mmCIF file of C-alpha atoms in Angstrom:
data_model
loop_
_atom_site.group_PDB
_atom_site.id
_atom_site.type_symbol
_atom_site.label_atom_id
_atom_site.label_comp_id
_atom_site.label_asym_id
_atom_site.label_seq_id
_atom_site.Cartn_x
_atom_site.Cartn_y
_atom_site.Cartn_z
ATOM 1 C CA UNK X 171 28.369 -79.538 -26.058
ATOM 2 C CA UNK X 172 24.819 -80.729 -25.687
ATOM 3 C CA UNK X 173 23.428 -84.319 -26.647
ATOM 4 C CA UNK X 174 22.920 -84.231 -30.588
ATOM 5 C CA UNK X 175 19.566 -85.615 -30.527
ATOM 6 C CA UNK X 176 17.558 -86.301 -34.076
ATOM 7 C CA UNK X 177 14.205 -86.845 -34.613
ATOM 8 C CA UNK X 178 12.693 -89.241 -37.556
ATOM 9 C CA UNK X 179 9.479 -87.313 -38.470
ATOM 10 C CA UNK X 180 10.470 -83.616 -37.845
ATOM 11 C CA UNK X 181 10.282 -83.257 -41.842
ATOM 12 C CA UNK X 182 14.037 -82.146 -41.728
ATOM 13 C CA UNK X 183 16.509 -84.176 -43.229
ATOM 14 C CA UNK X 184 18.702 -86.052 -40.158
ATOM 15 C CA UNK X 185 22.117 -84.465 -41.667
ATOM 16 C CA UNK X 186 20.774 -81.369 -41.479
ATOM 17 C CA UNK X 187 19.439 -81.341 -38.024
ATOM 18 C CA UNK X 188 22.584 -82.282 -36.660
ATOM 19 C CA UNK X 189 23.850 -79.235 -38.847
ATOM 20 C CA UNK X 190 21.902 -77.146 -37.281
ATOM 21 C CA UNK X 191 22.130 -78.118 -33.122
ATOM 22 C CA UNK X 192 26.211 -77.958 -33.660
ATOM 23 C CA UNK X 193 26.431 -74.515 -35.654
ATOM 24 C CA UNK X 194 23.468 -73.259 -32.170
ATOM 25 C CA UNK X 195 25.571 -74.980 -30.314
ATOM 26 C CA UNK X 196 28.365 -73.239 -31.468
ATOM 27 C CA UNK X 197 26.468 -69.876 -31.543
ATOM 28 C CA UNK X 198 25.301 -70.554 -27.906
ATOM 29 C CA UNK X 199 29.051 -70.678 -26.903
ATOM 30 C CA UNK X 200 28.153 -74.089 -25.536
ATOM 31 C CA UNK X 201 30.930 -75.271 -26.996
ATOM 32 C CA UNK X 202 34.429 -73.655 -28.198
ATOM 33 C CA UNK X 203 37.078 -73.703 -30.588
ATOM 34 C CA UNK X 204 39.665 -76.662 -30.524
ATOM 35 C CA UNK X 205 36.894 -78.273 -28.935
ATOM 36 C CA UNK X 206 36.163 -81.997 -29.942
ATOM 37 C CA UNK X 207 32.890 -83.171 -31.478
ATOM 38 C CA UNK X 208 30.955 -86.468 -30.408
ATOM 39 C CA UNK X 209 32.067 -89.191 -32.291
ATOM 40 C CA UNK X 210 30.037 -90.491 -35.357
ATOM 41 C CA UNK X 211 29.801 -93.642 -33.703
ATOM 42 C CA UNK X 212 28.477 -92.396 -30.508
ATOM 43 C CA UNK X 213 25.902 -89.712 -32.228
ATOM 44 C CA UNK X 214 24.364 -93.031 -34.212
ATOM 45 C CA UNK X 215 24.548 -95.315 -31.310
ATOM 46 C CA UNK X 216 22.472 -92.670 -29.187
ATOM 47 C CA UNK X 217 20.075 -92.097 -32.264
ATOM 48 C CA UNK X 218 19.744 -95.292 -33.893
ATOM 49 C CA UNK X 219 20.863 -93.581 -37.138
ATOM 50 C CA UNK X 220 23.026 -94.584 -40.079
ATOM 51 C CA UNK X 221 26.674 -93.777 -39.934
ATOM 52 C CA UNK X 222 26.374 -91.977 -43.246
ATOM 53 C CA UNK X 223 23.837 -88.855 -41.858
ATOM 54 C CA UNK X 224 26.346 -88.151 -39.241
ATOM 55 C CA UNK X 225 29.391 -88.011 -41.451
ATOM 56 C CA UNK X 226 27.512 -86.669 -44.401
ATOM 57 C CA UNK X 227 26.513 -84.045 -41.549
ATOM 58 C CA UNK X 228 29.802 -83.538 -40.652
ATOM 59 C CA UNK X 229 30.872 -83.394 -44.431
ATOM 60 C CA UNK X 230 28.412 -80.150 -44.515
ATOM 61 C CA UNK X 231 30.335 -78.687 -41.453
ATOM 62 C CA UNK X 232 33.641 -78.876 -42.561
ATOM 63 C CA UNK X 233 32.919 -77.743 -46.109
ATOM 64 C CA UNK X 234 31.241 -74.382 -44.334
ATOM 65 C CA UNK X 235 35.305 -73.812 -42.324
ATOM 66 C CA UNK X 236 32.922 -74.709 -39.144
ATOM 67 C CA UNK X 237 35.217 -78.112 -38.061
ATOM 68 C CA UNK X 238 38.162 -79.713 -39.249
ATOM 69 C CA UNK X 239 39.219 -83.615 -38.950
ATOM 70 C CA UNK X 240 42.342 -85.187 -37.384
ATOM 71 C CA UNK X 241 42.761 -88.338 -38.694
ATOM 72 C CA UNK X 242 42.388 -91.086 -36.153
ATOM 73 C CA UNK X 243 41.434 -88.646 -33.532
ATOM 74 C CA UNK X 244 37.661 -87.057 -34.675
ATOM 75 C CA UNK X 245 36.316 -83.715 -35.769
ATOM 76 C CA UNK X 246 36.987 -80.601 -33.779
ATOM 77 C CA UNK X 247 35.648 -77.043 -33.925
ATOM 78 C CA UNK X 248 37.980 -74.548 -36.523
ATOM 79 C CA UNK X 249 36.217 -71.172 -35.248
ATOM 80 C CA UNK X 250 33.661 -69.869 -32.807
ATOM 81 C CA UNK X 251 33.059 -66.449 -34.887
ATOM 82 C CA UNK X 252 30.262 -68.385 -36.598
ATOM 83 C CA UNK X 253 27.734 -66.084 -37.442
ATOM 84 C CA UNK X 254 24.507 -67.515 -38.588
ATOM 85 C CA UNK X 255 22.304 -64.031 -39.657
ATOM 86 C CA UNK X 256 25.019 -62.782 -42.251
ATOM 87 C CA UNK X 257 25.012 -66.674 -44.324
ATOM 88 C CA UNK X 258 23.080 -65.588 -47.353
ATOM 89 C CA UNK X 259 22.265 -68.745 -49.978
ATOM 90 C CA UNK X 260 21.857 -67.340 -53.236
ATOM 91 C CA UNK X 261 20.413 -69.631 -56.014
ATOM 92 C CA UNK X 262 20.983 -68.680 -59.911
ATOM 93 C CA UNK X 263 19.595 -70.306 -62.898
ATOM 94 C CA UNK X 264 22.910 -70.189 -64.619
ATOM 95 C CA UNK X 265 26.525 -68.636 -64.750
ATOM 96 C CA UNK X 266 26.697 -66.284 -67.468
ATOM 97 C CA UNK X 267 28.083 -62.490 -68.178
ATOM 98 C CA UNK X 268 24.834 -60.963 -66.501
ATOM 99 C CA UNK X 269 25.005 -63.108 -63.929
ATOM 100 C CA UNK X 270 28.249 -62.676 -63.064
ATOM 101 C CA UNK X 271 27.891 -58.996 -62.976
ATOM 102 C CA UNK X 272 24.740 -59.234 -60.325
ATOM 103 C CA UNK X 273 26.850 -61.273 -58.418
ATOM 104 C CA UNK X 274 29.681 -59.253 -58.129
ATOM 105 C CA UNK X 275 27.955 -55.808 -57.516
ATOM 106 C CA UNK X 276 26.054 -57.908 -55.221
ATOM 107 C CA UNK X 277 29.167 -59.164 -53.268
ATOM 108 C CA UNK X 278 30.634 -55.889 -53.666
ATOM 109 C CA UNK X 279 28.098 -53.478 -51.925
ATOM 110 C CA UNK X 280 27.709 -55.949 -49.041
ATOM 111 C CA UNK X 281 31.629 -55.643 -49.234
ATOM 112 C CA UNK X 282 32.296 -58.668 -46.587
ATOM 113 C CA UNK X 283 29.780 -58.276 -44.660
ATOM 114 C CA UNK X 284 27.614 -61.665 -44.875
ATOM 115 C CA UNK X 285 29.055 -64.905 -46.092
ATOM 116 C CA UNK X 286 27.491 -65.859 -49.849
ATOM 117 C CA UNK X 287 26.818 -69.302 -50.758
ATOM 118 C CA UNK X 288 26.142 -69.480 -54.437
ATOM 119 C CA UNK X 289 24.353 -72.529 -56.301
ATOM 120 C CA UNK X 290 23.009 -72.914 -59.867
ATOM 121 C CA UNK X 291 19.411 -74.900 -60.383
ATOM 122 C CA UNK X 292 20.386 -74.829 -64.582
ATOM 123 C CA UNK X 293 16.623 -74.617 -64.885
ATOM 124 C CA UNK X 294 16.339 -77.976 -63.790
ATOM 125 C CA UNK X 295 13.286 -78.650 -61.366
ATOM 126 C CA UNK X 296 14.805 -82.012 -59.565
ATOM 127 C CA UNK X 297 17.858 -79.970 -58.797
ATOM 128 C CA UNK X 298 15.977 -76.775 -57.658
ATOM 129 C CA UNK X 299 14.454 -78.419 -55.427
ATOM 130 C CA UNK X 300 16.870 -80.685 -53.464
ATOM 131 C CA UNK X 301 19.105 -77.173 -53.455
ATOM 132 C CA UNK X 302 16.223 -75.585 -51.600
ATOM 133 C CA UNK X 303 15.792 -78.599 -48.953
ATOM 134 C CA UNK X 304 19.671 -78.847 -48.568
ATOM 135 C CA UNK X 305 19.779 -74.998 -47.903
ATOM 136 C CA UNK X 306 16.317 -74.739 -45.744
ATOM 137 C CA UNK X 307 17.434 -73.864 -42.075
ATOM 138 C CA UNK X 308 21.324 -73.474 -42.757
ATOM 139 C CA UNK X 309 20.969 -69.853 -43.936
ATOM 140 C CA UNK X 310 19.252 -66.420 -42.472
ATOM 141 C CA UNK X 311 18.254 -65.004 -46.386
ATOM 142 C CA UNK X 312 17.371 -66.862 -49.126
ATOM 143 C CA UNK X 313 17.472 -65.222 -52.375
ATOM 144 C CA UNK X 314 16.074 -66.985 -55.420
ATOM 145 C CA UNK X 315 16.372 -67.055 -59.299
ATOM 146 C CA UNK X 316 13.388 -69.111 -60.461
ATOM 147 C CA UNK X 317 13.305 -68.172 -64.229
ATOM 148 C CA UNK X 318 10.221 -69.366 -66.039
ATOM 149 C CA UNK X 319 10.169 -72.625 -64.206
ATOM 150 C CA UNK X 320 6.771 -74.042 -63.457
ATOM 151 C CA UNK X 321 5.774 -75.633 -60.176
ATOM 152 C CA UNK X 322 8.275 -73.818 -57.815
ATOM 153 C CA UNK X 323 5.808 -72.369 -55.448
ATOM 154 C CA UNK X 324 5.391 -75.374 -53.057
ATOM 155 C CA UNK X 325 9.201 -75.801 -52.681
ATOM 156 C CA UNK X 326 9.793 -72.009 -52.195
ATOM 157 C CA UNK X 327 6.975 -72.200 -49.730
ATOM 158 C CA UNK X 328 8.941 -74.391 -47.403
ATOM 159 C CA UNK X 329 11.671 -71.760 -46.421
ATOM 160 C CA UNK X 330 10.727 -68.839 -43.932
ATOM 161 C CA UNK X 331 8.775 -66.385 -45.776
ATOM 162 C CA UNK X 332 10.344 -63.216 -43.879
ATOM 163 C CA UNK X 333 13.753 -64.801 -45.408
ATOM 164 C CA UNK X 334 12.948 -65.319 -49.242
ATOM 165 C CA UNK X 335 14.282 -62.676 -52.033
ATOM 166 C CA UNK X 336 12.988 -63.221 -55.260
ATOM 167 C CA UNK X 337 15.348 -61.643 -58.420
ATOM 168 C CA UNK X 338 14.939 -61.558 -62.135
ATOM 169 C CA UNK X 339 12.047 -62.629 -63.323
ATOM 170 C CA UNK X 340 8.794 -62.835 -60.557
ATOM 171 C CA UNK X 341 5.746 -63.425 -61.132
ATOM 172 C CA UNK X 342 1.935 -63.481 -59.549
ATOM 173 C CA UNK X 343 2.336 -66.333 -57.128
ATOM 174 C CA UNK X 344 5.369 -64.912 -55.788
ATOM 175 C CA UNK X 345 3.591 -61.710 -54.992
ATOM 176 C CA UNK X 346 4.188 -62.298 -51.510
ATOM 177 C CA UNK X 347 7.667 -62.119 -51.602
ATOM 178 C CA UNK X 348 10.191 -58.953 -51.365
ATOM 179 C CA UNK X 349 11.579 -59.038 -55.396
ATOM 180 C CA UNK X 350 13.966 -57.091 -57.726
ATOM 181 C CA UNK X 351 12.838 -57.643 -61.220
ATOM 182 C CA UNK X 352 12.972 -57.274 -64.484
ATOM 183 C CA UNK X 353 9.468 -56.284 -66.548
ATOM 184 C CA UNK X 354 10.113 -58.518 -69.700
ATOM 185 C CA UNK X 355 6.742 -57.549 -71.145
ATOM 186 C CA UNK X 356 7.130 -53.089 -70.543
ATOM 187 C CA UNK X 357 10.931 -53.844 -71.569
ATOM 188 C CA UNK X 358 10.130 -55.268 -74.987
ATOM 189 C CA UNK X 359 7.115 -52.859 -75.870
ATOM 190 C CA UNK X 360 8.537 -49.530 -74.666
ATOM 191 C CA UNK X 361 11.899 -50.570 -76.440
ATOM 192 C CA UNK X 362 10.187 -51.219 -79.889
ATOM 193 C CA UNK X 363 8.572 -47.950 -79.384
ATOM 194 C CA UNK X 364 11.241 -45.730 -78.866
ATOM 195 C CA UNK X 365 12.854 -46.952 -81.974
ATOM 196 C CA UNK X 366 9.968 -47.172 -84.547
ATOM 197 C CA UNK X 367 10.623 -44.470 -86.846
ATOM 198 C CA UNK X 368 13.362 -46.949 -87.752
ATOM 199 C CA UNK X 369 11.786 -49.847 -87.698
ATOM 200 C CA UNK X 370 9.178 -48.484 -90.070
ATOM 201 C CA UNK X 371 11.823 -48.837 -93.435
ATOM 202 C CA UNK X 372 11.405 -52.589 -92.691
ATOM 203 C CA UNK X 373 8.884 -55.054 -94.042
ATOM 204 C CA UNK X 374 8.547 -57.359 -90.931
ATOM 205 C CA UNK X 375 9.717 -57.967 -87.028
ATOM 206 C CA UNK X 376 10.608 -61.763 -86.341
ATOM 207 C CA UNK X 377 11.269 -62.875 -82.677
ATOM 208 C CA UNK X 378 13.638 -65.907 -82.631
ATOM 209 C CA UNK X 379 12.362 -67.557 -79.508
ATOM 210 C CA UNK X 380 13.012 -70.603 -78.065
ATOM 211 C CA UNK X 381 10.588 -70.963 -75.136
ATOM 212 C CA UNK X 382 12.834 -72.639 -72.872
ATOM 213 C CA UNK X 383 14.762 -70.151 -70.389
ATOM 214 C CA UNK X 384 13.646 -67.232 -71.721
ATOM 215 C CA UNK X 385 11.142 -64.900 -70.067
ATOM 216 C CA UNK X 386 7.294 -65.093 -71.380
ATOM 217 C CA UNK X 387 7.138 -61.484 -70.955
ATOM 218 C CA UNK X 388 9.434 -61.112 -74.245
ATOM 219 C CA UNK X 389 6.347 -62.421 -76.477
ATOM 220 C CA UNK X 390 4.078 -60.908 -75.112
ATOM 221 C CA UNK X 391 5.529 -57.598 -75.091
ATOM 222 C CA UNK X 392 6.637 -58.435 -78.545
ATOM 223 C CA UNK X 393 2.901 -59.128 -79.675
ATOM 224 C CA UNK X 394 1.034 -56.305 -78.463
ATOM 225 C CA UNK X 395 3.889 -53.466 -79.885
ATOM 226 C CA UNK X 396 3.204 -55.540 -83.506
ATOM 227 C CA UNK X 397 -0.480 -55.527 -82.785
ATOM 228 C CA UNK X 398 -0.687 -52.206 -81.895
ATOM 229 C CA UNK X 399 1.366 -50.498 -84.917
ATOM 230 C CA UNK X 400 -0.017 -53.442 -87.472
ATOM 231 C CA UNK X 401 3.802 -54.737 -87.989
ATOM 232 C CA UNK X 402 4.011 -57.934 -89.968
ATOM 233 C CA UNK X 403 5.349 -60.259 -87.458
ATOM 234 C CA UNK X 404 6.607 -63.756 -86.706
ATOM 235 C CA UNK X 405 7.701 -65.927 -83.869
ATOM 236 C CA UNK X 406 10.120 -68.490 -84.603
ATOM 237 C CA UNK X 407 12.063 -70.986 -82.257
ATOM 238 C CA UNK X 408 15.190 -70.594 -83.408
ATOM 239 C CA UNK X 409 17.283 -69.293 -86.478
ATOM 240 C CA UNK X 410 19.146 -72.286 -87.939
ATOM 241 C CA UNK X 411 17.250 -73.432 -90.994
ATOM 242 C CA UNK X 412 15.242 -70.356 -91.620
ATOM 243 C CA UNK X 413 15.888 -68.150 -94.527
ATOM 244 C CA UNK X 414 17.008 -64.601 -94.502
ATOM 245 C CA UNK X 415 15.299 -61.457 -96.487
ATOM 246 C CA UNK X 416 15.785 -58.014 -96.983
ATOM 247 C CA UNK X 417 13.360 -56.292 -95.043
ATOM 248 C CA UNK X 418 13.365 -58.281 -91.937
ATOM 249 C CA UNK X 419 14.353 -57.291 -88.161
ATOM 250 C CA UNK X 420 15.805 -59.463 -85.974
ATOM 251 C CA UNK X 421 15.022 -59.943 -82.345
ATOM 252 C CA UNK X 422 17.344 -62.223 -80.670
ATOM 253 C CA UNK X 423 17.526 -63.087 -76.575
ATOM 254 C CA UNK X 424 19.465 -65.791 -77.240
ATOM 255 C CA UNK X 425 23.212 -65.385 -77.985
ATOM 256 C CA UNK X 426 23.535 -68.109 -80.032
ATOM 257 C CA UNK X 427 20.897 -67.331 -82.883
ATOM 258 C CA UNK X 428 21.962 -63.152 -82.658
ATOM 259 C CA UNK X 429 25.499 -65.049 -84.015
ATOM 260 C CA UNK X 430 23.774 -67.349 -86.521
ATOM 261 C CA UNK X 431 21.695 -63.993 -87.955
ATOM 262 C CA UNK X 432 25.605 -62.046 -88.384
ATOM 263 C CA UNK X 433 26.780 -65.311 -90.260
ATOM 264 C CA UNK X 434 24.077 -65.673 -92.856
ATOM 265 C CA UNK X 435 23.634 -62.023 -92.945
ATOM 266 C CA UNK X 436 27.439 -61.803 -94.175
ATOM 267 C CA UNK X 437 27.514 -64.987 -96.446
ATOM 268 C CA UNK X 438 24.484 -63.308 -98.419
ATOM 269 C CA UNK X 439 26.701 -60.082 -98.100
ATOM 270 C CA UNK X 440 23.738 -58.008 -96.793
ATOM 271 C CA UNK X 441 23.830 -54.557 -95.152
ATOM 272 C CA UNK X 442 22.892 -55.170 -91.147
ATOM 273 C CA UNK X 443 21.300 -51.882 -90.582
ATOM 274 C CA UNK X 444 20.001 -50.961 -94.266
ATOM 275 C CA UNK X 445 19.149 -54.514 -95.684
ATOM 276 C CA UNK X 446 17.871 -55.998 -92.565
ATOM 277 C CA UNK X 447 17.750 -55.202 -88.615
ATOM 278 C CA UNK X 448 19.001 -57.056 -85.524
ATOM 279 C CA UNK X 449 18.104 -55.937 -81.826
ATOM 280 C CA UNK X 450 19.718 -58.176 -79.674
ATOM 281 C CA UNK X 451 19.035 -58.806 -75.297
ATOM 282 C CA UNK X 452 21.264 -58.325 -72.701
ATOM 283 C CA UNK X 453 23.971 -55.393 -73.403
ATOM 284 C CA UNK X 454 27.866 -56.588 -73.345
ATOM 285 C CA UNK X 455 31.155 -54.779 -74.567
ATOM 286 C CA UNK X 456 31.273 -57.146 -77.724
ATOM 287 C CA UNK X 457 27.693 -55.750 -78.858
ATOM 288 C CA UNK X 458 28.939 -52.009 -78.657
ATOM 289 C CA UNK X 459 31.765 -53.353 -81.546
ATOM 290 C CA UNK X 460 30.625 -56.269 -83.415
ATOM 291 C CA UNK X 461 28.927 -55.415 -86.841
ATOM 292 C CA UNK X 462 30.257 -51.783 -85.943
ATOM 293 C CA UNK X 463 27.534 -52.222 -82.938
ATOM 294 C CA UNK X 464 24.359 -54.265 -82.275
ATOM 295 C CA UNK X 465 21.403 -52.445 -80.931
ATOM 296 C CA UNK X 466 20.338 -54.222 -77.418
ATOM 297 C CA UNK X 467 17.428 -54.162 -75.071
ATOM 298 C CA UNK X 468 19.121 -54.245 -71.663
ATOM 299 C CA UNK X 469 18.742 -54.047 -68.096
ATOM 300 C CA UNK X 470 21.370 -52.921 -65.337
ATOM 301 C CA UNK X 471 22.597 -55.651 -64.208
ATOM 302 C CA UNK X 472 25.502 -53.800 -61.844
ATOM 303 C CA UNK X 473 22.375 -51.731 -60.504
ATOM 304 C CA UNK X 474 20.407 -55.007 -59.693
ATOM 305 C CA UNK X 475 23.283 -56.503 -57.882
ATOM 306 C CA UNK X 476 23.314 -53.735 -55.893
ATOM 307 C CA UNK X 477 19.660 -52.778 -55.492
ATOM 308 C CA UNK X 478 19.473 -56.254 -54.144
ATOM 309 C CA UNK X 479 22.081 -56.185 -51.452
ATOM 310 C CA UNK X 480 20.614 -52.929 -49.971
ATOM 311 C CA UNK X 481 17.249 -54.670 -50.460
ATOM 312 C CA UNK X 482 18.635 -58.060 -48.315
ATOM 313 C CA UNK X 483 20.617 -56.322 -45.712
ATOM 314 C CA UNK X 484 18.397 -53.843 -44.508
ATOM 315 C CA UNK X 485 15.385 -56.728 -44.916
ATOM 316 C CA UNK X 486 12.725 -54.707 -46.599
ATOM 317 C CA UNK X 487 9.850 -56.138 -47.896
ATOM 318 C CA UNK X 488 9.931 -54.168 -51.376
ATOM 319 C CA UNK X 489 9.393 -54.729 -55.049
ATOM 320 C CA UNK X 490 11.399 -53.008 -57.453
ATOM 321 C CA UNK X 491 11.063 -53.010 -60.619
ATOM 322 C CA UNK X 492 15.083 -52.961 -62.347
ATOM 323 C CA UNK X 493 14.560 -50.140 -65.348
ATOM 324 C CA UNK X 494 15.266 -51.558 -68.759
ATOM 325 C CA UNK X 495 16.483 -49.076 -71.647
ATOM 326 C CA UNK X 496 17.633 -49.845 -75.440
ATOM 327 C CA UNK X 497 20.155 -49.024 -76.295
ATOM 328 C CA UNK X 498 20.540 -47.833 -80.327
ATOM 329 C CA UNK X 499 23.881 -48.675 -82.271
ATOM 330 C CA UNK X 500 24.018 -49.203 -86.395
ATOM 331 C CA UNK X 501 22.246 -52.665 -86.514
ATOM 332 C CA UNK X 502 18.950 -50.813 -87.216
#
């Protein structure tokens, strides 16, 4: 194959540029399968680089099923089908039930056509952004989960812009990216709407929000439908602690405080759906059966998944907005 050669102050990592010349290299069908890489002590001597880039670099490759090692003998090349415009890196917030079903209606329409590389940020900023300088120049698409974090722009802005997929949740200074979304803000209004002639027997609407992962849009959506029909209304940041009276209607995104609601509800044996209301976010099978069925604001998640793979593999430059419906069961 050709001479690895790094340089110091491209702005790329030196791991990753030797990434990248072996998997062209390999592309190029400059070199083959079976065939045997340069040694890391040769691609450090000719670079005056540390011993760790090349075998972190070589790490990388044999993690992708690009090389494999021989023990005492070096690294060799496991396949020459490499195909660099079908690796897609896709980066979540966080593995949950929606998540999981984006993913696999996501896998399952490109139905093996493109290699997926998942990773999870977990809303963390320090780990968003070495995920997104790891994966810059190893993959053709990029498709991105940002959630409400703040101060993403200037690390998205280092990929390719013709490669970068927003999903979920977008926002202004994303506008120039190709997105599937979710409008928190329409989702929450037009849902309250369609189900105010029974919200009207109750005395008050309280959102249980916790401003960390969950989307903005939700209050504000919340606040203008209460504005706009004079609803009492609170916001609080979470459940535990609060007391419970007849009359009120529960809005819950979070899991955790839509099962803290059910357990005080029953220990002051009230009626959910008579004595008080719960509208929960994010539809799952437990919600159509628990409490004889817990009314949800939801989007399709399947339909996302798939939305998005048509979106990535034909590469249009689109925004679609993912349709949100509620969906009414006996909590209210």
């Amino acid at each position: 194959m050709p001479k690895i050669i790094t340089e110091k102050l491209s702005g790329i990592p030196i791991y990753k540029q030797i990434v990248i010349q072996i998997e062209e290299a390999i592309k190029g069908n400059q070199i083959k399968k079976n065939q045997k890489l340069p040694s890391i002590n040769k691609v450090c001597i000719e670079n005056s680089i540390s011993r760790d880039s090349v075998l972190f670099a070589y790490d990388e490759l044999k993690r992708k099923g690009i090389i494999f090692a021989i023990a005492g003998k070096g690294y060799y090349v496991k396949t020459n089908e490499f195909d660099y415009t079908k690796r897609y890196f896709l980066l979540f917030d966080e593995l949950n039930a929606f998540k999981e079903d984006i993913y696999n209606s996501f896998m399952h329409a490109l139905d093996g056509k493109a290699q997926i590389d998942i990773y999870f940020h977990h809303f963390n900023i320090k780990m968003f952004s070495k995920l997104i300088n790891d994966a810059n120049g190893n993959y053709s698409k990029y498709i991105i989960m940002p959630s409400n974090m703040q101060g993403i722009e200037e690390i998205i802005s280092k990929l390719p812009l013709q490669d970068v997929y927003i999903l979920d949740q977008t926002r202004k200074s994303l506008s120039n990216y190709p997105s599937i979304f979710q409008n928190f803000v329409n989702a929450m209004y037009q849902g309250l709407l369609h189900v105010k002639p029974s919200l009207d027997k109750f005395k008050q609407l309280i959102l249980v929000f916790p401003a960390q992962k969950e989307p903005l849009g939700m209050v504000k959506g919340f606040e203008r439908f209460c504005d706009d029909f004079q609803f009492n209304n609170k916001i609080i940041p979470k459940f535990e602690g609060n007391s419970i009276q007849i009359g009120d209607v529960y809005i819950t995104p979070n899991d955790i405080d839509l099962v803290a609601v059910i357990e005080k509800a029953n220990e002051l044996k009230l009626d959910i759906g008579n004595d008080i209301g719960i509208i929960s976010y994010n539809d799952t099978p437990l919600k159509k059966v628990v409490m004889n069925g817990i009314t949800t604001i939801s989007t399709d998640f399947k339909e996302m998944g798939q939305q998005l793979a048509n979106m990535v593999w034909n590469q249009q430059n689109v925004k679609i907005e993912n349709p949100s419906r509620i969906i009414i069961r006996k909590s209210i």
